PDB file of C-alpha atoms in Angstrom:
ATOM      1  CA  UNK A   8      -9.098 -11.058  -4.995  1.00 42.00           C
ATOM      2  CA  UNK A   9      -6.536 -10.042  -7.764  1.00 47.00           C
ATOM      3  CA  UNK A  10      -9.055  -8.588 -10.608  1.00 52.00           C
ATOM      4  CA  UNK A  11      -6.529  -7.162 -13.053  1.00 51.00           C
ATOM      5  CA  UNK A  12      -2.895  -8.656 -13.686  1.00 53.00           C
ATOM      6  CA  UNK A  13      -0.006  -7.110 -15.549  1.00 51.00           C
ATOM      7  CA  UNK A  14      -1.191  -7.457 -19.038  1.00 52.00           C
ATOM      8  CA  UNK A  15      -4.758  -7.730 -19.414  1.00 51.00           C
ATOM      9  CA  UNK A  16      -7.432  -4.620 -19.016  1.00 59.00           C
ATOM     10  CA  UNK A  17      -6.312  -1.556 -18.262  1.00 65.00           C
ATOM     11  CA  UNK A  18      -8.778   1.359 -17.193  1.00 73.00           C
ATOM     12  CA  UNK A  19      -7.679   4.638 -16.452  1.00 76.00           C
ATOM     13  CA  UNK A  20      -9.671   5.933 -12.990  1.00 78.00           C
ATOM     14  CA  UNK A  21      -9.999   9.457 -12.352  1.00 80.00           C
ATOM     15  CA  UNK A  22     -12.019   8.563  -8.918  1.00 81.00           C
ATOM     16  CA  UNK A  23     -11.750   6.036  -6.725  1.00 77.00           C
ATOM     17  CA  UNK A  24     -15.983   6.372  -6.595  1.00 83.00           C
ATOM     18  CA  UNK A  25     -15.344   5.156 -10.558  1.00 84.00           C
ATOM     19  CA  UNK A  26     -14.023   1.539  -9.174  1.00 80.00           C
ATOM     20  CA  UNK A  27     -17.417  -0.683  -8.748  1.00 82.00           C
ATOM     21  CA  UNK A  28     -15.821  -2.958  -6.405  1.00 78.00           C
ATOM     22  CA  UNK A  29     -14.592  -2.467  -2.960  1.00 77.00           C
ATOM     23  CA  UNK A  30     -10.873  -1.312  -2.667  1.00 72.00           C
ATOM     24  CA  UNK A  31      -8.535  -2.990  -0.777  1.00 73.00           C
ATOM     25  CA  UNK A  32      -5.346  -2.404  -2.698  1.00 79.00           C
ATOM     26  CA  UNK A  33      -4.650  -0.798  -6.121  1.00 82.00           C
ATOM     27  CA  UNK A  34      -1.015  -1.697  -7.641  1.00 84.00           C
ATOM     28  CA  UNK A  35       0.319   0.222 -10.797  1.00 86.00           C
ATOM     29  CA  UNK A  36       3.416  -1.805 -12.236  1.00 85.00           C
ATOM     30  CA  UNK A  37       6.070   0.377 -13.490  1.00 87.00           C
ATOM     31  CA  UNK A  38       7.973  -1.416 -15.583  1.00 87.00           C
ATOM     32  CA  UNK A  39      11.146   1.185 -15.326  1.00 91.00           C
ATOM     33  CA  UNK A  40      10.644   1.180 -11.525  1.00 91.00           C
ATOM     34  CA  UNK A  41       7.927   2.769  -8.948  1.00 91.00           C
ATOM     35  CA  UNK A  42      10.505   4.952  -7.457  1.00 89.00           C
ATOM     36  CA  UNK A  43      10.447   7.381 -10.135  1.00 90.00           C
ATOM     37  CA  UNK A  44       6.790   7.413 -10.856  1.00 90.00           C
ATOM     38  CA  UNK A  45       5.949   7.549  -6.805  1.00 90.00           C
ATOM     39  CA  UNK A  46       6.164  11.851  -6.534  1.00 91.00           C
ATOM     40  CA  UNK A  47       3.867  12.778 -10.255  1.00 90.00           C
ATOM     41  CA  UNK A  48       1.544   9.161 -10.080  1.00 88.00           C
ATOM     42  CA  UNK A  49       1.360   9.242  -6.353  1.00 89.00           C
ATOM     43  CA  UNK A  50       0.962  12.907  -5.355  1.00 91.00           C
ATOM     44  CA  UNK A  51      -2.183  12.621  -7.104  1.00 88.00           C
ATOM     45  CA  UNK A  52      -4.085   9.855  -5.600  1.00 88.00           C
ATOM     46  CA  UNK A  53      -2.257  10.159  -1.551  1.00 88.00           C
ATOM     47  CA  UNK A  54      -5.815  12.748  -0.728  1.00 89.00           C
ATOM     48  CA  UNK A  55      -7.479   9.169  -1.116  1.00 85.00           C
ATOM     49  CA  UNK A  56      -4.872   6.581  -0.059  1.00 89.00           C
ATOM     50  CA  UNK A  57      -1.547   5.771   1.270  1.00 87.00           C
ATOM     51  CA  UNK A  58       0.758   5.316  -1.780  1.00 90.00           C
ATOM     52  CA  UNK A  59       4.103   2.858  -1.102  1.00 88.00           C
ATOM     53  CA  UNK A  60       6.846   1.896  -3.079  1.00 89.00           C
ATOM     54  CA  UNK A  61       6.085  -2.148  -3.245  1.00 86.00           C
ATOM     55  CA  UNK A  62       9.280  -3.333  -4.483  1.00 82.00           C
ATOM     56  CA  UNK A  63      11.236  -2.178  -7.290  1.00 88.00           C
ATOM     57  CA  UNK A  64       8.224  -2.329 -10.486  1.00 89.00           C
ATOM     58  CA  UNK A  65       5.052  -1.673  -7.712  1.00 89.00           C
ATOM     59  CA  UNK A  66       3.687   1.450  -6.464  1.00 91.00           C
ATOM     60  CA  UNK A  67       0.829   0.495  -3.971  1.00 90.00           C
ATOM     61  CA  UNK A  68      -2.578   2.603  -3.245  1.00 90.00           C
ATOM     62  CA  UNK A  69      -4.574   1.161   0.019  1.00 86.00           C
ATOM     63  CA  UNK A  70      -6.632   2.561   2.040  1.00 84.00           C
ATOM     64  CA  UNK A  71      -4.889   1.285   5.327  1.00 84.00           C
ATOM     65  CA  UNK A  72      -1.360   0.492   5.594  1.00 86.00           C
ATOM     66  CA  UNK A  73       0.769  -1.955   7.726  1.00 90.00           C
ATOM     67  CA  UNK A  74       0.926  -0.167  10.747  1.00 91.00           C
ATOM     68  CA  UNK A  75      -3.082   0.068  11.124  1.00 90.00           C
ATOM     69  CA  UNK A  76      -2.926  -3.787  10.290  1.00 90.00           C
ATOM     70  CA  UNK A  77      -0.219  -4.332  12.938  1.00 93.00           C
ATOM     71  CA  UNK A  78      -1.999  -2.305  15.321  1.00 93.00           C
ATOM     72  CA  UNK A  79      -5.278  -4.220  14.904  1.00 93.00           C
ATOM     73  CA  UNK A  80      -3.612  -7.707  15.174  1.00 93.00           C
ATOM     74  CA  UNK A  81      -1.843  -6.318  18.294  1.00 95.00           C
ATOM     75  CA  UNK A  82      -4.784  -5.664  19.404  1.00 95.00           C
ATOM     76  CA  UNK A  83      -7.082  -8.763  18.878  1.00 94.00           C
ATOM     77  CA  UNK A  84      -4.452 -10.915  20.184  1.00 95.00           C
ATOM     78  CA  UNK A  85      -3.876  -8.845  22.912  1.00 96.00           C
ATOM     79  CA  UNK A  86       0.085  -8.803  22.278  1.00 95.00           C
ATOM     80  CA  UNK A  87       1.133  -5.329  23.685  1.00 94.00           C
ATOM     81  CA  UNK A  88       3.521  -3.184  20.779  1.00 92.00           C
ATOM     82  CA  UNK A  89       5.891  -2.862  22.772  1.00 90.00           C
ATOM     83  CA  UNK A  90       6.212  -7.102  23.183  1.00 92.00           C
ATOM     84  CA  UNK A  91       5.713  -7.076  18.814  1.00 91.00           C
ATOM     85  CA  UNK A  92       8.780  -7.027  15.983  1.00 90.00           C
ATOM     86  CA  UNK A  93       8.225  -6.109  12.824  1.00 90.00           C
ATOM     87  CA  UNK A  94      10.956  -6.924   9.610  1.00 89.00           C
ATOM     88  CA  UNK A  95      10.342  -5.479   6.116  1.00 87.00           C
ATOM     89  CA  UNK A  96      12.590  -4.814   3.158  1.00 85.00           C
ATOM     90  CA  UNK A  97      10.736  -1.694   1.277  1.00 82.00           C
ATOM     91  CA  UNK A  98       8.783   1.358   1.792  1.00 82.00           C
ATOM     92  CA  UNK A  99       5.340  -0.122   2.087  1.00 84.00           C
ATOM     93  CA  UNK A 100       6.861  -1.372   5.738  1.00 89.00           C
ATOM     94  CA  UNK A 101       7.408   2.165   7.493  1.00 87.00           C
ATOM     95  CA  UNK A 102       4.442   2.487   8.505  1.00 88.00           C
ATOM     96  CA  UNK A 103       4.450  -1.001  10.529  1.00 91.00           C
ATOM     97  CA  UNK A 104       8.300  -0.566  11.723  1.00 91.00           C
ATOM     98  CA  UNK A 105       7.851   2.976  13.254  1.00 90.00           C
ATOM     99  CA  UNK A 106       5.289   1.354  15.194  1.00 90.00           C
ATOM    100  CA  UNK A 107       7.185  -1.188  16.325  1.00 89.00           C
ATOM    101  CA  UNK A 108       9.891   1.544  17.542  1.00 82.00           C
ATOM    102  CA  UNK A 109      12.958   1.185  15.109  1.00 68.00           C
ATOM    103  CA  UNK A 110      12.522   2.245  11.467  1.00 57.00           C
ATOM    104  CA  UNK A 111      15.604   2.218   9.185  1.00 56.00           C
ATOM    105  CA  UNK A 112      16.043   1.627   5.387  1.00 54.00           C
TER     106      UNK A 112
END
C-alpha cells in the first residue's frame, strides 16, 4: 500500500514510533540522485532500518531487506541457496546476491 507519492503530503518523521501505520518500506525521492543524500539522510535512520540506494532518484528504508526475503522464500519452498540465483541492477540487491554467493556491481 503506497500512502504518499512524489508530490502530495510530505511529513517530516523524527521516529519511526511517529508513523501510525505499519512500516514496510519508506522511500525518499531525491530528485538530484539518492547517491549523494545516502551517507547525511541515511546515517541517520540505518539504527532503525536498512537504507539502499533504489535506483538513481530512491533511497529506500525497510525493515528487512532482500536477502531475509530470499532466505524466507528459500525456505518455504524448500529450494536449498545453494540451488537459488539471484540478478539485480542496484544497491538494494546486495543483500540478496551475497546470499546467493556472487555479488558484483
Amino acid at each position: 500500500m503506497i500512502r504518499d507519492f512524489t508530490g502530495n503530503q510530505i511529513t517530516i518523521v523524527r521516529s519511526p514510533e511517529e508513523v501510525p501505520e505499519p512500516i514496510v518500506k519508506i522511500s525518499a525521492f531525491c530528485r538530484d540522485g539518492a547517491a549523494g543524500i545516502d551517507k547525511p539522510l541515511g546515517d541517520r535512520w540505518r539504527d532503525s532500518f536498512n537504507v539502499a540506494v533504489a535506483g538513481e532518484p530512491w533511497l529506500d528504508f525497510t525493515l528487512a531487506d532482500k536477502g531475509t526475503a530470499l532466505r524466507q522464500l528459500s525456505r518455504i519452498l524448500r529450494i536449498p541457496l545453494e540451488n537459488v540465483m539471484a540478478i539485480g541492477d542496484n544497491y538494494n540487491d546486495v543483500a540478496m546476491l551475497e546470499i546467493v554467493g556472487i555479488a558484483k556491481l
